[in-house]
C-alpha positions as a LaTeX table, in Angstrom:
\begin{tabular}{lrrr}
\hline
Residue & $x$ (\AA) & $y$ (\AA) & $z$ (\AA) \\
\hline
Met1 & $-0.26$ & $-11.24$ & $-24.36$ \\
Ile2 & 0.41 & $-8.13$ & $-22.37$ \\
Ile3 & 1.83 & $-8.98$ & $-18.34$ \\
Thr4 & 1.70 & $-6.02$ & $-15.88$ \\
Arg5 & 3.53 & $-6.16$ & $-12.32$ \\
Ser6 & 2.46 & $-3.73$ & $-9.89$ \\
Pro7 & 4.47 & $-4.01$ & $-6.15$ \\
Leu8 & 2.49 & $-4.03$ & $-2.89$ \\
Arg9 & 4.09 & $-1.90$ & $-0.01$ \\
Ile10 & 4.81 & $-1.29$ & 3.33 \\
Ser11 & 4.61 & 2.43 & 5.09 \\
Leu12 & 7.58 & 3.75 & 6.67 \\
Gly13 & 5.85 & 7.17 & 8.26 \\
Gly14 & 3.13 & 9.02 & 8.32 \\
Gly15 & 0.63 & 6.41 & 6.96 \\
Gly16 & $-3.06$ & 8.09 & 7.23 \\
Thr17 & $-2.45$ & 11.19 & 6.48 \\
Asp18 & $-2.61$ & 10.67 & 3.04 \\
Leu19 & $-6.74$ & 10.80 & 2.82 \\
Pro20 & $-8.41$ & 13.67 & 1.29 \\
Ser21 & $-10.49$ & 14.21 & 4.40 \\
Tyr22 & $-7.39$ & 15.09 & 6.29 \\
Tyr23 & $-4.61$ & 16.32 & 3.65 \\
Arg24 & $-7.31$ & 18.96 & 1.92 \\
Lys25 & $-7.39$ & 20.89 & 4.97 \\
His26 & $-3.71$ & 20.34 & 6.63 \\
Ser27 & $-1.73$ & 18.73 & 3.89 \\
Gly28 & $-0.48$ & 15.27 & 4.31 \\
Phe29 & 3.07 & 13.19 & 4.31 \\
Leu30 & 4.27 & 9.93 & 4.12 \\
Ile31 & 7.32 & 7.34 & 3.32 \\
Ala32 & 5.96 & 4.60 & 1.87 \\
Ala33 & 8.37 & 1.42 & 0.42 \\
Ala34 & 7.54 & $-0.61$ & $-2.62$ \\
Ile35 & 8.68 & $-4.45$ & $-1.76$ \\
Asp36 & 9.08 & $-7.31$ & $-4.28$ \\
Lys37 & 5.67 & $-8.59$ & $-3.71$ \\
Tyr38 & 3.62 & $-8.54$ & $-6.72$ \\
Val39 & $-0.11$ & $-8.13$ & $-8.23$ \\
Tyr40 & 0.26 & $-9.21$ & $-11.84$ \\
Ile41 & $-2.30$ & $-8.60$ & $-14.73$ \\
Thr42 & $-2.34$ & $-10.55$ & $-17.78$ \\
Leu43 & $-4.19$ & $-9.37$ & $-21.07$ \\
His44 & $-4.77$ & $-10.88$ & $-24.25$ \\
Gln45 & $-6.60$ & $-10.75$ & $-27.17$ \\
Thr46 & $-9.17$ & $-13.48$ & $-28.13$ \\
Phe47 & $-11.46$ & $-14.47$ & $-31.09$ \\
Val48 & $-14.36$ & $-14.86$ & $-28.77$ \\
Gln49 & $-16.90$ & $-12.28$ & $-29.00$ \\
Glu50 & $-17.03$ & $-11.44$ & $-25.14$ \\
Leu51 & $-15.14$ & $-9.68$ & $-22.55$ \\
Ile52 & $-13.83$ & $-12.49$ & $-20.05$ \\
Val53 & $-12.43$ & $-11.11$ & $-16.48$ \\
Lys54 & $-10.75$ & $-13.74$ & $-14.19$ \\
Tyr55 & $-10.17$ & $-12.82$ & $-10.61$ \\
Ser56 & $-11.94$ & $-14.59$ & $-7.50$ \\
Lys57 & $-14.56$ & $-15.03$ & $-9.87$ \\
Leu58 & $-15.15$ & $-15.53$ & $-13.63$ \\
Glu59 & $-16.96$ & $-13.16$ & $-15.68$ \\
Arg60 & $-17.93$ & $-13.87$ & $-19.20$ \\
Val61 & $-19.78$ & $-10.61$ & $-20.48$ \\
Ala62 & $-20.80$ & $-9.04$ & $-23.86$ \\
Ser63 & $-20.14$ & $-5.41$ & $-22.92$ \\
Val64 & $-17.91$ & $-2.97$ & $-20.22$ \\
Asp65 & $-21.26$ & $-2.00$ & $-18.54$ \\
Glu66 & $-21.62$ & $-5.83$ & $-17.52$ \\
Val67 & $-18.50$ & $-6.18$ & $-16.00$ \\
Gln68 & $-19.33$ & $-6.73$ & $-12.25$ \\
His69 & $-16.02$ & $-5.98$ & $-11.03$ \\
Pro70 & $-16.01$ & $-1.95$ & $-9.87$ \\
Ile71 & $-12.09$ & $-1.25$ & $-10.78$ \\
Ile72 & $-11.93$ & $-3.48$ & $-13.68$ \\
Arg73 & $-15.46$ & $-1.76$ & $-15.34$ \\
Glu74 & $-14.26$ & 2.32 & $-14.30$ \\
Ala75 & $-10.36$ & 1.21 & $-15.72$ \\
Leu76 & $-11.97$ & $-0.13$ & $-19.03$ \\
Arg77 & $-14.29$ & 2.95 & $-19.12$ \\
Leu78 & $-11.47$ & 5.47 & $-18.01$ \\
Thr79 & $-9.29$ & 4.14 & $-20.89$ \\
Ser80 & $-11.88$ & 3.96 & $-23.38$ \\
Ile81 & $-11.72$ & 0.04 & $-24.04$ \\
Asp82 & $-15.27$ & $-0.92$ & $-24.71$ \\
Gly83 & $-14.95$ & $-4.21$ & $-27.20$ \\
Pro84 & $-14.97$ & $-7.50$ & $-26.40$ \\
Asn85 & $-12.39$ & $-10.10$ & $-27.38$ \\
Leu86 & $-10.59$ & $-9.22$ & $-24.61$ \\
Glu87 & $-9.23$ & $-11.38$ & $-21.61$ \\
Ile88 & $-8.01$ & $-10.01$ & $-18.32$ \\
Thr89 & $-6.84$ & $-12.15$ & $-15.63$ \\
Ser90 & $-5.21$ & $-11.13$ & $-12.08$ \\
Met91 & $-2.63$ & $-12.92$ & $-9.93$ \\
Ala92 & $-0.95$ & $-11.81$ & $-6.70$ \\
Asp93 & 1.97 & $-12.90$ & $-4.33$ \\
Ile94 & $-0.42$ & $-11.93$ & $-1.38$ \\
Pro95 & $-4.04$ & $-12.09$ & $-0.79$ \\
Ala96 & $-6.12$ & $-9.10$ & $-0.81$ \\
Gly97 & $-6.92$ & $-7.37$ & 2.59 \\
Thr98 & $-3.64$ & $-8.20$ & 3.97 \\
Gly99 & $-2.38$ & $-4.29$ & 4.87 \\
Leu100 & $-0.01$ & $-3.89$ & 1.87 \\
Gly101 & $-1.77$ & $-1.84$ & $-0.79$ \\
Ser102 & $-2.97$ & $-4.49$ & $-3.15$ \\
Ser103 & $-6.08$ & $-2.65$ & $-4.01$ \\
Gly104 & $-3.84$ & 0.16 & $-5.15$ \\
Ser105 & $-1.07$ & $-2.09$ & $-7.01$ \\
Phe106 & $-4.39$ & $-3.82$ & $-8.67$ \\
Thr107 & $-5.26$ & $-0.73$ & $-10.09$ \\
Thr108 & $-2.26$ & 0.43 & $-11.44$ \\
Ala109 & $-1.43$ & $-3.28$ & $-12.84$ \\
Leu110 & $-4.85$ & $-3.03$ & $-14.87$ \\
Leu111 & $-4.21$ & 0.47 & $-15.94$ \\
Lys112 & $-0.73$ & $-0.09$ & $-17.26$ \\
Ala113 & $-1.91$ & $-3.62$ & $-18.74$ \\
Leu114 & $-4.77$ & $-1.60$ & $-20.67$ \\
His115 & $-2.95$ & 1.51 & $-21.78$ \\
Ser116 & $-0.05$ & $-1.01$ & $-22.93$ \\
His117 & $-2.75$ & $-3.04$ & $-25.38$ \\
Lys118 & $-3.44$ & 0.64 & $-26.84$ \\
Lys119 & 0.02 & 1.43 & $-27.09$ \\
Asn120 & 0.14 & 4.29 & $-24.89$ \\
Leu121 & 3.27 & 5.44 & $-22.80$ \\
Val122 & 2.10 & 6.71 & $-18.79$ \\
His123 & 4.32 & 8.23 & $-17.08$ \\
Pro124 & 4.47 & 7.19 & $-13.37$ \\
Arg125 & 2.86 & 10.15 & $-12.01$ \\
Asp126 & $-0.53$ & 9.77 & $-14.26$ \\
Leu127 & $-0.85$ & 5.98 & $-13.65$ \\
Ala128 & $-1.22$ & 7.04 & $-9.49$ \\
Glu129 & $-3.39$ & 10.15 & $-10.35$ \\
Gln130 & $-5.67$ & 7.51 & $-12.27$ \\
Ala131 & $-5.54$ & 5.04 & $-10.23$ \\
Cys132 & $-6.68$ & 7.32 & $-7.54$ \\
Gln133 & $-9.44$ & 8.66 & $-9.68$ \\
Ile134 & $-11.06$ & 5.12 & $-9.96$ \\
Glu135 & $-10.96$ & 4.57 & $-6.72$ \\
Leu136 & $-11.51$ & 7.57 & $-4.72$ \\
Asp137 & $-13.63$ & 9.59 & $-7.13$ \\
Arg138 & $-15.23$ & 7.41 & $-9.43$ \\
Leu139 & $-16.10$ & 4.54 & $-6.55$ \\
Gly140 & $-15.98$ & 6.81 & $-3.60$ \\
Glu141 & $-13.94$ & 4.94 & $-1.72$ \\
Pro142 & $-12.61$ & 6.32 & 2.05 \\
Ile143 & $-9.10$ & 5.62 & 1.25 \\
Gly144 & $-6.07$ & 7.54 & 0.86 \\
Lys145 & $-3.39$ & 8.14 & $-2.18$ \\
Gln146 & $-0.63$ & 6.52 & $-0.70$ \\
Asp147 & $-0.70$ & 2.62 & $-2.05$ \\
Gln148 & $-1.08$ & 4.09 & $-5.54$ \\
Tyr149 & 1.38 & 6.06 & $-5.76$ \\
Ile150 & 3.84 & 4.09 & $-4.47$ \\
Ala151 & 3.07 & 1.41 & $-6.84$ \\
Ala152 & 3.41 & 3.66 & $-9.75$ \\
Tyr153 & 6.88 & 4.95 & $-8.41$ \\
Gly154 & 8.56 & 2.04 & $-6.49$ \\
Gly155 & 11.53 & 2.80 & $-4.62$ \\
Leu156 & 11.63 & 4.09 & $-1.02$ \\
Thr157 & 9.62 & 7.30 & $-1.61$ \\
Cys158 & 8.38 & 10.56 & 0.26 \\
Phe159 & 4.85 & 11.65 & $-0.82$ \\
Gln160 & 3.76 & 15.44 & 0.33 \\
Phe161 & 0.15 & 15.59 & $-0.16$ \\
Leu162 & $-1.36$ & 19.10 & $-1.31$ \\
Pro163 & $-4.91$ & 20.76 & $-0.19$ \\
Asn164 & $-5.12$ & 21.37 & $-3.96$ \\
Asp165 & $-4.75$ & 17.16 & $-4.41$ \\
Gln166 & $-1.63$ & 17.81 & $-5.89$ \\
Val167 & 1.21 & 15.10 & $-4.57$ \\
Glu168 & 4.88 & 15.90 & $-4.58$ \\
Ala169 & 7.25 & 12.78 & $-5.04$ \\
Trp170 & 10.94 & 12.29 & $-4.33$ \\
Pro171 & 13.33 & 9.48 & $-3.14$ \\
Leu172 & 14.26 & 9.02 & 0.75 \\
Lys173 & 18.14 & 10.01 & 0.39 \\
Ile174 & 19.36 & 7.31 & 1.99 \\
Asp175 & 22.89 & 5.94 & 1.44 \\
Thr176 & 23.04 & 2.09 & 0.28 \\
Glu177 & 24.91 & 1.18 & 3.74 \\
Thr178 & 21.26 & 1.89 & 5.68 \\
Leu179 & 19.23 & 0.74 & 2.80 \\
Tyr180 & 20.62 & $-2.55$ & 2.84 \\
Asn181 & 20.68 & $-2.48$ & 7.34 \\
Leu182 & 16.82 & $-1.19$ & 6.75 \\
Glu183 & 15.94 & $-4.35$ & 4.46 \\
Asp184 & 17.77 & $-7.11$ & 6.20 \\
Asn185 & 16.40 & $-5.89$ & 9.88 \\
Leu186 & 12.51 & $-5.39$ & 8.69 \\
Leu187 & 10.70 & $-8.58$ & 9.18 \\
Leu188 & 7.09 & $-9.26$ & 7.93 \\
Phe189 & 4.83 & $-11.85$ & 9.82 \\
Phe190 & 1.31 & $-12.47$ & 8.54 \\
Thr191 & $-1.55$ & $-12.25$ & 11.63 \\
Gly192 & $-3.87$ & $-14.45$ & 9.51 \\
Tyr193 & $-6.74$ & $-11.69$ & 9.81 \\
Ser194 & $-7.65$ & $-10.16$ & 6.17 \\
Arg195 & $-9.78$ & $-6.82$ & 6.27 \\
Ser196 & $-11.45$ & $-4.20$ & 4.29 \\
Ala197 & $-9.37$ & $-1.04$ & 4.51 \\
Ser198 & $-12.21$ & 1.14 & 3.57 \\
Ser199 & $-14.42$ & $-0.08$ & 6.38 \\
Ile200 & $-11.65$ & 0.21 & 9.25 \\
Leu201 & $-10.59$ & 3.98 & 7.35 \\
Lys202 & $-14.05$ & 4.98 & 7.38 \\
Glu203 & $-14.33$ & 5.78 & 10.86 \\
Gln204 & $-11.11$ & 7.87 & 10.53 \\
Asp205 & $-12.36$ & 9.34 & 7.54 \\
Asp206 & $-15.78$ & 10.49 & 8.76 \\
Lys207 & $-14.02$ & 12.13 & 11.64 \\
Ser208 & $-11.96$ & 14.05 & 9.73 \\
Lys209 & $-14.74$ & 15.17 & 7.50 \\
Gln210 & $-16.52$ & 16.72 & 10.97 \\
Ser211 & $-13.20$ & 18.07 & 12.22 \\
Asp212 & $-13.31$ & 16.14 & 15.02 \\
Gln213 & $-10.24$ & 17.18 & 17.28 \\
Ser214 & $-8.72$ & 14.33 & 18.76 \\
Met215 & $-8.60$ & 12.59 & 15.27 \\
Val216 & $-7.05$ & 15.85 & 13.63 \\
Asp217 & $-4.32$ & 16.11 & 16.74 \\
Asn218 & $-3.87$ & 12.47 & 16.49 \\
Leu219 & $-3.11$ & 12.76 & 12.23 \\
His220 & $-0.94$ & 16.11 & 13.04 \\
Phe221 & 1.05 & 14.10 & 15.34 \\
Val222 & 1.53 & 11.07 & 12.92 \\
Lys223 & 2.49 & 13.33 & 10.24 \\
Glu224 & 5.10 & 14.92 & 12.79 \\
Leu225 & 6.36 & 11.21 & 13.21 \\
Gly226 & 6.92 & 10.62 & 9.29 \\
Tyr227 & 9.14 & 14.12 & 9.23 \\
Gln228 & 10.96 & 12.37 & 11.95 \\
Ser229 & 11.36 & 9.40 & 10.60 \\
Lys230 & 12.56 & 10.72 & 7.24 \\
Asp231 & 15.05 & 12.35 & 9.16 \\
Ala232 & 15.79 & 9.18 & 11.08 \\
Leu233 & 16.51 & 7.45 & 7.89 \\
Glu234 & 18.76 & 10.07 & 5.77 \\
Ala235 & 20.72 & 9.86 & 9.17 \\
Gly236 & 21.51 & 6.57 & 9.33 \\
Asn237 & 19.67 & 6.32 & 12.55 \\
Leu238 & 17.70 & 3.27 & 12.57 \\
Arg239 & 17.50 & 2.50 & 16.23 \\
Arg240 & 15.65 & 6.13 & 16.14 \\
Phe241 & 13.39 & 4.79 & 13.63 \\
Ala242 & 12.59 & 1.68 & 15.61 \\
Glu243 & 11.55 & 3.76 & 18.22 \\
Leu244 & 9.21 & 6.44 & 16.14 \\
Met245 & 7.90 & 3.01 & 14.77 \\
Asn246 & 6.77 & 2.02 & 18.54 \\
Val247 & 4.86 & 5.77 & 18.79 \\
His248 & 3.50 & 5.51 & 15.46 \\
Trp249 & 1.43 & 2.02 & 16.51 \\
Glu250 & 0.45 & 3.62 & 19.83 \\
Tyr251 & $-0.87$ & 6.84 & 17.76 \\
Lys252 & $-2.20$ & 4.66 & 15.23 \\
Lys253 & $-4.23$ & 2.21 & 17.94 \\
Gln254 & $-6.08$ & 5.45 & 19.34 \\
Arg255 & $-8.09$ & 6.35 & 15.41 \\
Ser256 & $-10.24$ & 3.27 & 15.60 \\
Gly257 & $-11.25$ & 0.52 & 18.69 \\
Thr258 & $-11.07$ & $-1.88$ & 15.43 \\
Met259 & $-7.38$ & $-1.02$ & 14.98 \\
Ser260 & $-5.74$ & $-3.87$ & 16.94 \\
Asn261 & $-7.26$ & $-6.98$ & 18.69 \\
Pro262 & $-5.89$ & $-8.98$ & 21.94 \\
Asp263 & $-3.95$ & $-11.50$ & 19.55 \\
Ile264 & $-2.28$ & $-8.87$ & 17.52 \\
Asn265 & $-1.37$ & $-6.96$ & 20.95 \\
Thr266 & 0.23 & $-10.64$ & 22.17 \\
Trp267 & 1.90 & $-11.10$ & 19.32 \\
Tyr268 & 3.64 & $-7.21$ & 19.71 \\
Glu269 & 4.06 & $-8.06$ & 23.29 \\
Ile270 & 6.37 & $-10.80$ & 22.41 \\
Ala271 & 8.03 & $-9.49$ & 19.35 \\
Met272 & 9.21 & $-6.46$ & 21.65 \\
Lys273 & 10.51 & $-8.84$ & 24.11 \\
Asn274 & 12.34 & $-11.10$ & 21.73 \\
Gly275 & 14.61 & $-8.69$ & 19.80 \\
Ala276 & 12.02 & $-6.09$ & 18.23 \\
Leu277 & 12.96 & $-2.66$ & 18.49 \\
Gly278 & 10.31 & $-1.33$ & 17.41 \\
Gly279 & 6.95 & $-2.15$ & 15.54 \\
Lys280 & 3.40 & $-1.51$ & 14.05 \\
Leu281 & 0.68 & $-3.15$ & 12.33 \\
Ile282 & 1.10 & $-2.00$ & 8.17 \\
Gly283 & $-2.12$ & $-0.97$ & 6.65 \\
Ala284 & $-5.37$ & 0.60 & 7.52 \\
Gly285 & $-5.29$ & $-2.00$ & 10.76 \\
Gly286 & $-7.33$ & $-4.74$ & 12.24 \\
Gly287 & $-5.42$ & $-7.56$ & 10.55 \\
Gly288 & $-2.94$ & $-7.89$ & 7.89 \\
Phe289 & 1.17 & $-8.03$ & 8.38 \\
Leu290 & 2.85 & $-6.92$ & 11.70 \\
Met291 & 6.27 & $-5.31$ & 10.77 \\
Phe292 & 9.14 & $-5.23$ & 13.23 \\
Tyr293 & 12.57 & $-3.81$ & 13.46 \\
Ala294 & 14.91 & $-6.19$ & 14.84 \\
Glu295 & 18.84 & $-6.03$ & 15.11 \\
Asp296 & 18.92 & $-9.97$ & 16.49 \\
Lys297 & 16.92 & $-11.43$ & 13.90 \\
Ser298 & 17.04 & $-14.84$ & 14.85 \\
Arg299 & 15.94 & $-14.36$ & 18.44 \\
Leu300 & 12.83 & $-12.48$ & 16.99 \\
Arg301 & 12.18 & $-15.21$ & 14.32 \\
His302 & 12.29 & $-18.02$ & 16.69 \\
Ala303 & 9.74 & $-16.21$ & 19.38 \\
Met304 & 7.37 & $-15.41$ & 16.38 \\
Ala305 & 7.70 & $-18.92$ & 14.90 \\
Gln306 & 6.15 & $-20.52$ & 18.29 \\
Thr307 & 3.30 & $-18.49$ & 17.67 \\
Ser308 & 2.90 & $-19.89$ & 14.79 \\
Leu309 & 2.81 & $-16.70$ & 12.64 \\
Arg310 & 4.01 & $-17.11$ & 9.38 \\
Glu311 & 7.43 & $-14.66$ & 7.92 \\
Val312 & 6.92 & $-13.23$ & 4.48 \\
Arg313 & 10.72 & $-12.15$ & 3.65 \\
Phe314 & 11.09 & $-9.26$ & 1.13 \\
Arg315 & 13.77 & $-6.83$ & $-0.59$ \\
Phe316 & 13.23 & $-3.40$ & $-1.65$ \\
Asp317 & 11.56 & $-3.07$ & $-5.31$ \\
Phe318 & 12.91 & $-0.06$ & $-7.50$ \\
Glu319 & 10.74 & $-0.31$ & $-10.53$ \\
Gly320 & 7.60 & 0.35 & $-9.46$ \\
Thr321 & 4.55 & $-0.41$ & $-12.21$ \\
Lys322 & 5.88 & $-1.89$ & $-15.50$ \\
Val323 & 5.20 & $-4.00$ & $-18.15$ \\
Val324 & 7.21 & $-7.57$ & $-17.94$ \\
Ile325 & 5.78 & $-9.10$ & $-21.57$ \\
Gln326 & 4.36 & $-7.08$ & $-24.10$ \\
\hline
\end{tabular}
């Protein structure tokens, strides 16, 4: 049996500039952090002349071409695994559609398991590129590349997305004390809303392709916020980083009318009045997780508990996508 895991992620700055519709013209930049909440894939050989696939549904098929789950089908094709006698199962610590990059984590964990099955060693860069090839190129999803790359690499990582589709990755140069303070003072609260990232991002993607000036200007500014966030984090200025989160959230809401809703706006206001120094909605928008930076964490937790939002505590992950059991 092979078990792999791939971390989910939070965005620390520049999110939205990783879509090809933007970076192929202007280059993109963002900082992402992997967290210790995971998508798991188990894979083992069976004695049954079927391909068994278990996720929210159960599929028992005779060949790869019959697999209905698009990512699983394309991953099997990409790795040239076409035979039966395999069972693939997925599990996750956090539900899909909640803004933490679960689709990219799922794809990288699945590819890692399939490569391990074939005894292939695969570099994080290649793993991320293959995951992007499946989701963006083969399946045509209007999404960005950060989820696949941060899942593969792990850590707190800066990514530059170049017009030629190359991606440069390097670790954020953050000192240990700042790292621990950032980890301790970032709080995640689940809004209770799940949504499809691709449906939210389609509006941004379409406007970017049309060179809509307001959208392009918005993303230019968000990219600059990403660089400023990098500078603040590397300087150990976490209060400045929190301020930039607020600015990012205001600009993010301008990209789509479906980015927020009255409930999310109310919860955000409650948090900012009760100890949060900065915050934003994680992911494409429309639901998922609110993330806040707070030095007075007990006050914020008490206030958010009154709203019935569930907190999910986390630590950073520095291992990326890995084989747990082989």
